[in-house]
Amino acid sequence: KGENIWDRYTHEHPYFMLDGSNGDIACDHYHKYKEDIALMKKMGIQFYRFSLSWSRILPTGFAYQVNPDGIRFYNDIINTLIENDIIPLVTMFHWDTPQPLQDLGAFANEMMVEWFEDYARVVFENFGDRVKMWLTFNEPRQTCWEGIGLDRQAPDHNSSGIGDYLCAHNLIKAHARAYHLYDKKFKPRQHGRVSLAVDAQWMVPKTNSTADKNAAERSLLFTFGWYTDPIYGRKGDYPEVMNKFVAERSKKEGFKKSRLPVFTKEEVAYIKGTYDFFGLNHYTSFTISDAPEFPIGGKPSLVEDARLIAGQDPNWPSTAADWLKIVPWGFTKTLKWIKHRYGNVPIIITENGLADYREIDDQDRINYHKLYLSALLDAIYNHNVKVEGYAIWSIMDNFEWRGGYVVGFGLYDVNFEDPERKRTPKASVQFYKNVIASRRIV
């Protein structure tokens, strides 16, 4: 396996992870996949969504060098699943850009569109005879906004308002290239389906004011429609409000043109409709209020472009992750919103779940899924939303990015980091241990 951005990030900066850990072994699925699949079979699981590692298949990121051990490993997983009557739903990219490609700019480089298509071709050629359900990208917003726009994920570029827009622009084009490649060359004989998984949390107006209601809708479009409008929208392209707000602020900041890249008419037509179903990740909801225009003069940012202030209702039940509140009715509203905006597209819930404190008898998780499945049934039976499948995240505990192994889904979002990053790695790890102890997380 070649190095990817999370290998580099965790090895060089262990103090950025809450417990100083990394994902080298994690739940050791690489060696224990047969045992894991046997557990799935015993549980009655019908399909298994898992991600490929680009760097395990193409160690340099480029298609000239294919790793036969990587191909063999994923073939073994796919074959074992099928032998146990479990359908493989395969994600091609889950935030782990090959480091050699990151060194060349990755999704800030338009060549990434071709490099991803080359990778997709290798994947379809080797696995497509048995895999019939594909996701090109998982949660592109996290790749682009949190990893490029902010400093919450690898590679930690902190370039919001420019880098995240460029990343998203090329990622969406890469998805379309992979979709058309499959549709033209592989689908006629492999008969599979291709989409991507986009995360959407429901946005609740903080007050009943018209300004806050507009801001909540705008928040959905700046975080979710950013990726879904070009693919699923009736007109294609980015949401009109996003084009308008970014262009207006860019002009005031002194830019010659909008910081949000522009699709050509040909690109809009090429991208629109590149889906066979809708992959949705959903966990929680947020309150949104309208923000007055931010002062001109600082660094550009998506939040200032969108003029939003996000929060959460203190009355919503909490979980082990500070950002994940239990708001089941927000799930129903999200599904209704998708149907209203994009038509009655078939939806697969590709992630839904709760972070707990490592309980074995996890009643909070049981209750969460009861509530959210009830909300899902409400959407299906009372609002005629077409939902074809539902996946719980996840089958077992995992290395949760900057949250490490401390708690399900991590706590990278609660601002425990040293803001100036001046602590030594050893001191920073001890700092996090003290934080964990003070919060009684075990």
Short mmCIF file of C-alpha atoms in Angstrom, two decimals:
data_model
loop_
_atom_site.label_atom_id
_atom_site.label_comp_id
_atom_site.label_asym_id
_atom_site.label_seq_id
_atom_site.Cartn_x
_atom_site.Cartn_y
_atom_site.Cartn_z
CA LYS A 1 0.00 0.00 0.00
CA GLY A 2 1.19 3.50 -0.80
CA GLU A 3 1.07 6.47 1.54
CA ASN A 4 -2.11 8.56 1.67
CA ILE A 5 -2.78 11.94 3.26
CA TRP A 6 -4.07 10.43 6.51
CA ASP A 7 -0.95 8.29 6.86
CA ARG A 8 1.19 11.40 6.49
CA TYR A 9 -1.03 13.52 8.72
CA THR A 10 -1.26 11.08 11.63
CA HIS A 11 2.39 10.02 11.51
CA GLU A 12 3.84 13.52 11.31
CA HIS A 13 1.29 15.20 13.60
CA PRO A 14 0.05 12.67 16.17
CA TYR A 15 -0.76 15.56 18.52
CA PHE A 16 -3.58 16.62 16.17
CA MET A 17 -5.43 13.41 17.04
CA LEU A 18 -7.34 13.49 20.30
CA ASP A 19 -5.49 10.45 21.66
CA GLY A 20 -2.34 10.67 19.53
CA SER A 21 -3.31 7.52 17.61
CA ASN A 22 -3.41 6.60 13.92
CA GLY A 23 -5.27 4.27 11.57
CA ASP A 24 -2.44 1.86 10.75
CA ILE A 25 -4.28 -1.11 12.23
CA ALA A 26 -7.65 0.26 13.41
CA CYS A 27 -10.17 -2.61 13.67
CA ASP A 28 -7.76 -4.78 11.62
CA HIS A 29 -10.35 -5.56 8.95
CA TYR A 30 -7.42 -6.30 6.62
CA HIS A 31 -6.69 -9.52 8.54
CA LYS A 32 -10.09 -10.19 10.11
CA TYR A 33 -12.49 -9.60 7.23
CA LYS A 34 -13.61 -13.25 7.17
CA GLU A 35 -14.45 -13.10 10.86
CA ASP A 36 -16.20 -9.75 10.36
CA ILE A 37 -18.27 -11.03 7.45
CA ALA A 38 -19.23 -14.11 9.47
CA LEU A 39 -20.58 -11.73 12.12
CA MET A 40 -22.53 -9.85 9.45
CA LYS A 41 -24.00 -13.10 8.20
CA LYS A 42 -25.05 -14.05 11.73
CA MET A 43 -26.68 -10.64 12.19
CA GLY A 44 -28.68 -11.01 8.99
CA ILE A 45 -27.09 -8.02 7.27
CA GLN A 46 -28.23 -7.80 3.63
CA PHE A 47 -25.58 -5.48 2.23
CA TYR A 48 -22.20 -4.19 3.33
CA ARG A 49 -20.96 -0.76 2.41
CA PHE A 50 -17.17 -0.54 2.50
CA SER A 51 -14.52 1.73 1.00
CA LEU A 52 -11.59 0.96 -1.23
CA SER A 53 -8.21 2.52 -0.54
CA TRP A 54 -6.92 4.24 -3.68
CA SER A 55 -3.37 3.89 -2.34
CA ARG A 56 -3.74 0.16 -1.74
CA ILE A 57 -4.76 -0.40 -5.35
CA LEU A 58 -2.47 2.22 -6.96
CA PRO A 59 0.44 2.82 -4.53
CA THR A 60 1.67 5.93 -6.38
CA GLY A 61 -1.85 7.16 -7.13
CA PHE A 62 -1.24 6.67 -10.85
CA ALA A 63 -2.64 3.78 -12.88
CA TYR A 64 0.68 2.73 -14.41
CA GLN A 65 1.45 0.72 -11.25
CA VAL A 66 -1.28 -1.60 -9.93
CA ASN A 67 -0.71 -3.48 -6.67
CA PRO A 68 -1.76 -7.14 -7.19
CA ASP A 69 -2.00 -7.70 -3.43
CA GLY A 70 -4.48 -4.84 -3.15
CA ILE A 71 -6.58 -6.26 -5.97
CA ARG A 72 -6.43 -9.71 -4.38
CA PHE A 73 -7.50 -8.37 -0.97
CA TYR A 74 -10.61 -6.62 -2.28
CA ASN A 75 -11.48 -9.58 -4.50
CA ASP A 76 -11.35 -11.77 -1.40
CA ILE A 77 -13.71 -9.45 0.48
CA ILE A 78 -16.15 -9.21 -2.44
CA ASN A 79 -16.14 -12.97 -3.03
CA THR A 80 -16.61 -13.74 0.67
CA LEU A 81 -19.55 -11.34 0.85
CA ILE A 82 -21.23 -12.91 -2.16
CA GLU A 83 -20.65 -16.42 -0.77
CA ASN A 84 -22.56 -15.26 2.33
CA ASP A 85 -25.41 -13.66 0.35
CA ILE A 86 -24.34 -10.14 1.32
CA ILE A 87 -24.43 -7.48 -1.40
CA PRO A 88 -21.26 -5.34 -1.69
CA LEU A 89 -21.88 -1.59 -1.94
CA VAL A 90 -18.46 -0.15 -2.70
CA THR A 91 -17.20 3.39 -2.12
CA MET A 92 -14.23 4.30 -4.31
CA PHE A 93 -12.93 7.31 -2.34
CA HIS A 94 -13.35 8.05 1.37
CA TRP A 95 -11.11 11.09 2.07
CA ASP A 96 -7.78 9.24 1.67
CA THR A 97 -6.06 10.97 -1.27
CA PRO A 98 -2.79 9.28 -2.29
CA GLN A 99 0.02 11.44 -0.94
CA PRO A 100 1.90 11.63 -4.29
CA LEU A 101 -1.21 13.19 -5.83
CA GLN A 102 -1.63 15.55 -2.89
CA ASP A 103 1.95 16.68 -3.47
CA LEU A 104 0.79 17.74 -6.94
CA GLY A 105 -2.23 19.62 -5.64
CA ALA A 106 -4.79 16.78 -5.65
CA PHE A 107 -8.28 18.24 -6.08
CA ALA A 108 -6.87 21.74 -6.51
CA ASN A 109 -5.28 20.41 -9.70
CA GLU A 110 -7.63 19.89 -12.65
CA MET A 111 -5.57 16.85 -13.65
CA MET A 112 -7.16 15.09 -10.65
CA VAL A 113 -10.24 14.61 -12.85
CA GLU A 114 -8.22 12.38 -15.20
CA TRP A 115 -6.31 10.66 -12.40
CA PHE A 116 -9.57 9.69 -10.71
CA GLU A 117 -11.01 8.41 -13.99
CA ASP A 118 -7.89 6.26 -14.45
CA TYR A 119 -8.35 4.86 -10.93
CA ALA A 120 -12.05 4.23 -11.59
CA ARG A 121 -11.22 2.28 -14.73
CA VAL A 122 -8.91 -0.05 -12.78
CA VAL A 123 -11.61 -0.54 -10.14
CA PHE A 124 -14.40 -1.28 -12.62
CA GLU A 125 -12.19 -3.65 -14.62
CA ASN A 126 -11.20 -5.69 -11.58
CA PHE A 127 -14.38 -5.71 -9.46
CA GLY A 128 -17.29 -4.62 -11.64
CA ASP A 129 -18.26 -8.13 -12.73
CA ARG A 130 -19.50 -8.74 -9.16
CA VAL A 131 -20.05 -5.27 -7.66
CA LYS A 132 -23.32 -3.75 -8.86
CA MET A 133 -23.58 -0.79 -6.48
CA TRP A 134 -20.95 1.97 -6.61
CA LEU A 135 -20.32 5.26 -4.82
CA THR A 136 -17.61 7.41 -6.38
CA PHE A 137 -17.09 9.73 -3.38
CA ASN A 138 -18.10 9.73 0.25
CA GLU A 139 -19.01 13.10 1.76
CA PRO A 140 -17.18 15.41 -0.64
CA ARG A 141 -17.91 18.35 1.64
CA GLN A 142 -15.63 16.87 4.29
CA THR A 143 -12.89 16.34 1.72
CA CYS A 144 -13.13 19.88 0.40
CA TRP A 145 -14.50 22.10 3.16
CA GLU A 146 -13.06 20.44 6.28
CA GLY A 147 -9.78 19.25 4.74
CA ILE A 148 -9.01 22.04 2.27
CA GLY A 149 -11.19 24.92 3.42
CA LEU A 150 -10.62 24.38 7.16
CA ASP A 151 -8.07 22.56 9.30
CA ARG A 152 -10.30 19.83 10.73
CA GLN A 153 -9.17 17.00 8.45
CA ALA A 154 -6.14 16.02 6.42
CA PRO A 155 -4.45 17.68 4.59
CA ASP A 156 -5.36 20.68 6.78
CA HIS A 157 -4.99 23.51 4.24
CA ASN A 158 -7.21 26.16 5.86
CA SER A 159 -8.09 27.80 2.54
CA SER A 160 -11.83 28.40 2.78
CA GLY A 161 -13.51 30.48 0.15
CA ILE A 162 -10.90 29.55 -2.46
CA GLY A 163 -9.35 26.12 -1.96
CA ASP A 164 -12.58 24.39 -0.95
CA TYR A 165 -14.43 25.80 -3.98
CA LEU A 166 -11.67 24.66 -6.33
CA CYS A 167 -11.57 21.23 -4.71
CA ALA A 168 -15.32 20.78 -5.04
CA HIS A 169 -15.29 21.93 -8.65
CA ASN A 170 -12.76 19.30 -9.70
CA LEU A 171 -14.26 16.59 -7.48
CA ILE A 172 -17.69 17.02 -9.08
CA LYS A 173 -16.12 16.82 -12.54
CA ALA A 174 -14.19 13.70 -11.46
CA HIS A 175 -17.43 12.07 -10.33
CA ALA A 176 -19.03 12.84 -13.69
CA ARG A 177 -16.06 11.41 -15.59
CA ALA A 178 -16.22 8.16 -13.60
CA TYR A 179 -19.99 7.94 -14.09
CA HIS A 180 -19.77 8.39 -17.86
CA LEU A 181 -16.87 5.95 -18.07
CA TYR A 182 -18.99 3.30 -16.36
CA ASP A 183 -22.16 4.18 -18.26
CA LYS A 184 -20.51 3.88 -21.67
CA LYS A 185 -17.92 1.15 -21.24
CA PHE A 186 -18.93 -1.04 -18.30
CA LYS A 187 -22.65 -0.75 -17.62
CA PRO A 188 -23.74 -2.52 -20.84
CA ARG A 189 -22.11 -5.74 -19.63
CA GLN A 190 -21.86 -5.26 -15.85
CA HIS A 191 -25.36 -3.79 -15.29
CA GLY A 192 -24.47 -1.86 -12.13
CA ARG A 193 -25.47 1.51 -10.65
CA VAL A 194 -23.28 4.50 -9.79
CA SER A 195 -23.82 7.48 -7.50
CA LEU A 196 -22.05 9.28 -4.64
CA ALA A 197 -22.80 9.74 -0.94
CA VAL A 198 -23.43 13.32 0.21
CA ASP A 199 -24.04 14.31 3.82
CA ALA A 200 -27.01 16.51 4.69
CA GLN A 201 -27.98 17.68 8.15
CA TRP A 202 -31.31 19.46 8.53
CA MET A 203 -31.12 23.22 9.00
CA VAL A 204 -33.74 24.72 11.33
CA PRO A 205 -34.43 28.49 11.35
CA LYS A 206 -33.46 29.76 14.79
CA THR A 207 -36.48 32.08 14.82
CA ASN A 208 -39.62 32.44 12.75
CA SER A 209 -38.23 35.53 11.04
CA THR A 210 -38.11 35.57 7.26
CA ALA A 211 -34.38 36.28 7.42
CA ASP A 212 -33.68 33.16 9.47
CA LYS A 213 -35.94 31.02 7.28
CA ASN A 214 -34.07 32.20 4.20
CA ALA A 215 -30.76 31.59 5.95
CA ALA A 216 -31.71 28.00 6.82
CA GLU A 217 -32.56 27.28 3.18
CA ARG A 218 -29.36 29.03 2.10
CA SER A 219 -27.37 26.90 4.52
CA LEU A 220 -28.75 23.72 2.95
CA LEU A 221 -27.71 24.97 -0.46
CA PHE A 222 -24.22 26.09 0.61
CA THR A 223 -23.47 22.78 2.35
CA PHE A 224 -25.52 20.19 0.48
CA GLY A 225 -26.84 21.72 -2.74
CA TRP A 226 -23.26 22.78 -3.47
CA TYR A 227 -22.65 19.15 -4.50
CA THR A 228 -26.12 17.88 -5.32
CA ASP A 229 -27.54 20.66 -7.51
CA PRO A 230 -24.96 20.15 -10.30
CA ILE A 231 -25.69 16.40 -10.37
CA TYR A 232 -29.36 16.04 -9.41
CA GLY A 233 -30.77 19.51 -10.08
CA ARG A 234 -33.16 20.16 -12.92
CA LYS A 235 -30.94 22.92 -14.30
CA GLY A 236 -27.59 21.58 -13.14
CA ASP A 237 -24.85 23.99 -12.00
CA TYR A 238 -24.35 25.38 -8.50
CA PRO A 239 -27.33 26.80 -6.57
CA GLU A 240 -28.25 30.27 -7.82
CA VAL A 241 -27.96 31.78 -4.34
CA MET A 242 -24.44 30.38 -4.00
CA ASN A 243 -23.36 31.83 -7.34
CA LYS A 244 -24.91 35.18 -6.39
CA PHE A 245 -23.54 35.51 -2.85
CA VAL A 246 -19.98 34.41 -3.68
CA ALA A 247 -19.80 36.65 -6.74
CA GLU A 248 -21.06 39.71 -4.84
CA ARG A 249 -18.65 39.30 -1.94
CA SER A 250 -15.72 38.45 -4.22
CA LYS A 251 -16.26 41.74 -6.06
CA LYS A 252 -16.35 43.72 -2.80
CA GLU A 253 -13.12 42.01 -1.70
CA GLY A 254 -11.35 43.16 -4.86
CA PHE A 255 -11.31 39.91 -6.84
CA LYS A 256 -11.64 40.31 -10.61
CA LYS A 257 -14.13 37.47 -10.77
CA SER A 258 -16.02 35.19 -8.41
CA ARG A 259 -13.94 32.91 -6.22
CA LEU A 260 -16.48 30.18 -7.02
CA PRO A 261 -15.33 28.54 -10.27
CA VAL A 262 -17.74 28.52 -13.19
CA PHE A 263 -18.88 25.44 -15.10
CA THR A 264 -19.11 25.88 -18.85
CA LYS A 265 -22.46 25.11 -20.50
CA GLU A 266 -20.93 21.91 -21.81
CA GLU A 267 -19.77 20.93 -18.32
CA VAL A 268 -23.19 21.65 -16.81
CA ALA A 269 -24.81 19.33 -19.35
CA TYR A 270 -22.10 16.68 -18.88
CA ILE A 271 -22.44 16.63 -15.07
CA LYS A 272 -26.24 16.88 -14.79
CA GLY A 273 -27.90 13.48 -14.40
CA THR A 274 -24.75 11.53 -13.50
CA TYR A 275 -26.49 9.30 -10.97
CA ASP A 276 -28.51 6.09 -10.74
CA PHE A 277 -29.72 6.70 -7.18
CA PHE A 278 -29.21 9.20 -4.35
CA GLY A 279 -26.71 8.31 -1.59
CA LEU A 280 -27.53 10.21 1.62
CA ASN A 281 -25.61 10.38 4.88
CA HIS A 282 -27.64 11.94 7.71
CA TYR A 283 -27.00 12.22 11.46
CA THR A 284 -28.39 15.35 13.07
CA SER A 285 -29.74 18.91 12.70
CA PHE A 286 -28.56 22.47 13.32
CA THR A 287 -30.18 25.81 14.02
CA ILE A 288 -29.37 28.58 11.56
CA SER A 289 -29.70 32.33 11.87
CA ASP A 290 -29.03 35.02 9.33
CA ALA A 291 -25.81 36.97 9.78
CA PRO A 292 -25.31 40.55 8.67
CA GLU A 293 -22.62 41.00 6.06
CA PHE A 294 -19.21 40.28 7.57
CA PRO A 295 -16.59 43.06 7.41
CA ILE A 296 -14.51 43.11 4.24
CA GLY A 297 -10.77 42.73 4.69
CA GLY A 298 -10.10 39.35 6.27
CA LYS A 299 -9.45 36.01 4.62
CA PRO A 300 -12.22 34.78 2.33
CA SER A 301 -14.40 32.03 3.73
CA LEU A 302 -17.48 30.03 2.84
CA VAL A 303 -19.20 31.00 6.10
CA GLU A 304 -18.77 34.71 5.35
CA ASP A 305 -19.93 34.17 1.78
CA ALA A 306 -23.09 32.43 3.00
CA ARG A 307 -23.72 34.85 5.92
CA LEU A 308 -24.76 32.18 8.36
CA ILE A 309 -24.54 31.52 12.09
CA ALA A 310 -24.99 27.87 13.05
CA GLY A 311 -25.85 26.38 16.44
CA GLN A 312 -27.98 23.70 18.08
CA ASP A 313 -30.96 23.75 20.39
CA PRO A 314 -29.85 23.02 23.98
CA ASN A 315 -33.05 21.04 24.46
CA TRP A 316 -32.08 18.48 21.83
CA PRO A 317 -30.75 15.28 23.47
CA SER A 318 -26.96 14.98 23.37
CA THR A 319 -24.59 12.16 22.43
CA ALA A 320 -20.88 11.52 22.92
CA ALA A 321 -20.08 13.77 19.93
CA ASP A 322 -20.78 17.42 20.68
CA TRP A 323 -22.10 18.07 17.18
CA LEU A 324 -24.47 15.09 17.07
CA LYS A 325 -27.82 15.83 18.70
CA ILE A 326 -30.85 13.55 18.46
CA VAL A 327 -33.39 15.25 16.18
CA PRO A 328 -35.32 12.52 14.34
CA TRP A 329 -37.90 14.82 12.75
CA GLY A 330 -35.01 16.55 10.98
CA PHE A 331 -34.45 13.28 9.11
CA THR A 332 -37.99 13.33 7.73
CA LYS A 333 -37.67 16.97 6.71
CA THR A 334 -34.35 16.32 4.94
CA LEU A 335 -35.88 13.50 2.89
CA LYS A 336 -38.91 15.63 2.01
CA TRP A 337 -36.61 18.48 0.94
CA ILE A 338 -34.65 16.16 -1.38
CA LYS A 339 -37.85 14.93 -3.01
CA HIS A 340 -39.15 18.47 -3.43
CA ARG A 341 -35.93 19.78 -4.99
CA TYR A 342 -34.79 16.80 -7.05
CA GLY A 343 -37.95 14.84 -7.78
CA ASN A 344 -38.72 11.34 -6.58
CA VAL A 345 -35.20 10.01 -7.06
CA PRO A 346 -34.56 6.61 -5.40
CA ILE A 347 -32.62 7.19 -2.16
CA ILE A 348 -30.29 4.90 -0.24
CA ILE A 349 -29.43 6.04 3.28
CA THR A 350 -25.71 5.30 3.14
CA GLU A 351 -24.97 6.42 6.73
CA ASN A 352 -27.03 7.06 9.85
CA GLY A 353 -25.87 6.52 13.40
CA LEU A 354 -24.96 7.73 16.88
CA ALA A 355 -21.75 8.28 18.84
CA ASP A 356 -21.74 6.68 22.29
CA TYR A 357 -19.37 6.36 25.24
CA ARG A 358 -18.35 2.77 24.42
CA GLU A 359 -21.21 1.14 26.26
CA ILE A 360 -21.79 -2.54 25.56
CA ASP A 361 -25.46 -2.27 26.48
CA ASP A 362 -25.90 0.79 24.27
CA GLN A 363 -29.50 1.75 24.92
CA ASP A 364 -28.92 5.27 23.61
CA ARG A 365 -28.00 3.86 20.21
CA ILE A 366 -31.00 1.52 20.23
CA ASN A 367 -33.28 4.45 21.03
CA TYR A 368 -31.66 6.64 18.36
CA HIS A 369 -32.30 4.08 15.65
CA LYS A 370 -35.87 3.47 16.80
CA LEU A 371 -36.55 7.18 16.51
CA TYR A 372 -34.74 7.68 13.21
CA LEU A 373 -36.23 4.58 11.58
CA SER A 374 -39.67 5.83 12.64
CA ALA A 375 -38.85 9.18 11.02
CA LEU A 376 -37.73 7.31 7.90
CA LEU A 377 -41.00 5.38 7.76
CA ASP A 378 -42.86 8.68 8.13
CA ALA A 379 -41.07 9.96 5.03
CA ILE A 380 -41.80 6.78 3.08
CA TYR A 381 -45.43 6.18 3.99
CA ASN A 382 -46.77 9.65 4.76
CA HIS A 383 -44.77 11.68 2.22
CA ASN A 384 -44.10 9.10 -0.51
CA VAL A 385 -40.33 9.48 -0.47
CA LYS A 386 -38.72 6.65 -2.44
CA VAL A 387 -36.15 5.05 -0.10
CA GLU A 388 -34.57 1.79 -1.27
CA GLY A 389 -32.06 1.03 1.48
CA TYR A 390 -30.73 2.01 4.90
CA ALA A 391 -27.22 1.56 6.31
CA ILE A 392 -26.24 2.05 9.94
CA TRP A 393 -22.82 3.62 10.50
CA SER A 394 -21.08 1.49 11.39
CA ILE A 395 -20.66 -2.27 11.80
CA MET A 396 -17.92 -1.74 14.44
CA ASP A 397 -15.92 0.96 16.14
CA ASN A 398 -13.22 2.60 14.05
CA PHE A 399 -10.42 5.13 13.95
CA GLU A 400 -12.49 8.28 13.85
CA TRP A 401 -10.11 10.69 12.17
CA ARG A 402 -8.95 13.42 14.58
CA GLY A 403 -11.07 11.85 17.31
CA GLY A 404 -8.86 8.75 17.24
CA TYR A 405 -10.23 5.88 19.31
CA VAL A 406 -11.51 8.01 22.19
CA VAL A 407 -15.19 7.90 21.41
CA GLY A 408 -17.47 7.00 18.53
CA PHE A 409 -17.24 9.59 15.73
CA GLY A 410 -14.57 11.49 17.64
CA LEU A 411 -14.45 14.89 19.26
CA TYR A 412 -12.37 16.80 16.71
CA ASP A 413 -15.13 19.38 16.41
CA VAL A 414 -15.04 20.73 19.95
CA ASN A 415 -12.01 23.00 19.66
CA PHE A 416 -9.66 21.28 22.08
CA GLU A 417 -6.75 21.84 19.69
CA ASP A 418 -3.88 24.12 20.54
CA PRO A 419 -4.92 27.10 18.36
CA GLU A 420 -1.32 28.08 17.59
CA ARG A 421 -0.02 24.49 17.52
CA LYS A 422 2.98 25.33 19.67
CA ARG A 423 2.80 22.35 22.00
CA THR A 424 5.30 19.61 21.52
CA PRO A 425 3.72 16.31 20.41
CA LYS A 426 4.28 14.74 23.83
CA ALA A 427 2.80 17.72 25.69
CA SER A 428 -0.14 17.90 23.32
CA VAL A 429 -1.02 14.24 23.78
CA GLN A 430 -0.95 14.73 27.55
CA PHE A 431 -3.15 17.80 27.13
CA TYR A 432 -5.75 15.71 25.30
CA LYS A 433 -5.53 12.97 27.93
CA ASN A 434 -6.29 15.56 30.59
CA VAL A 435 -9.25 16.83 28.57
CA ILE A 436 -10.57 13.30 28.18
CA ALA A 437 -10.25 12.65 31.92
CA SER A 438 -12.01 15.89 32.76
CA ARG A 439 -14.91 14.98 30.50
CA ARG A 440 -15.15 11.49 32.02
CA ILE A 441 -14.85 9.82 28.66
CA VAL A 442 -13.58 6.25 28.96
#
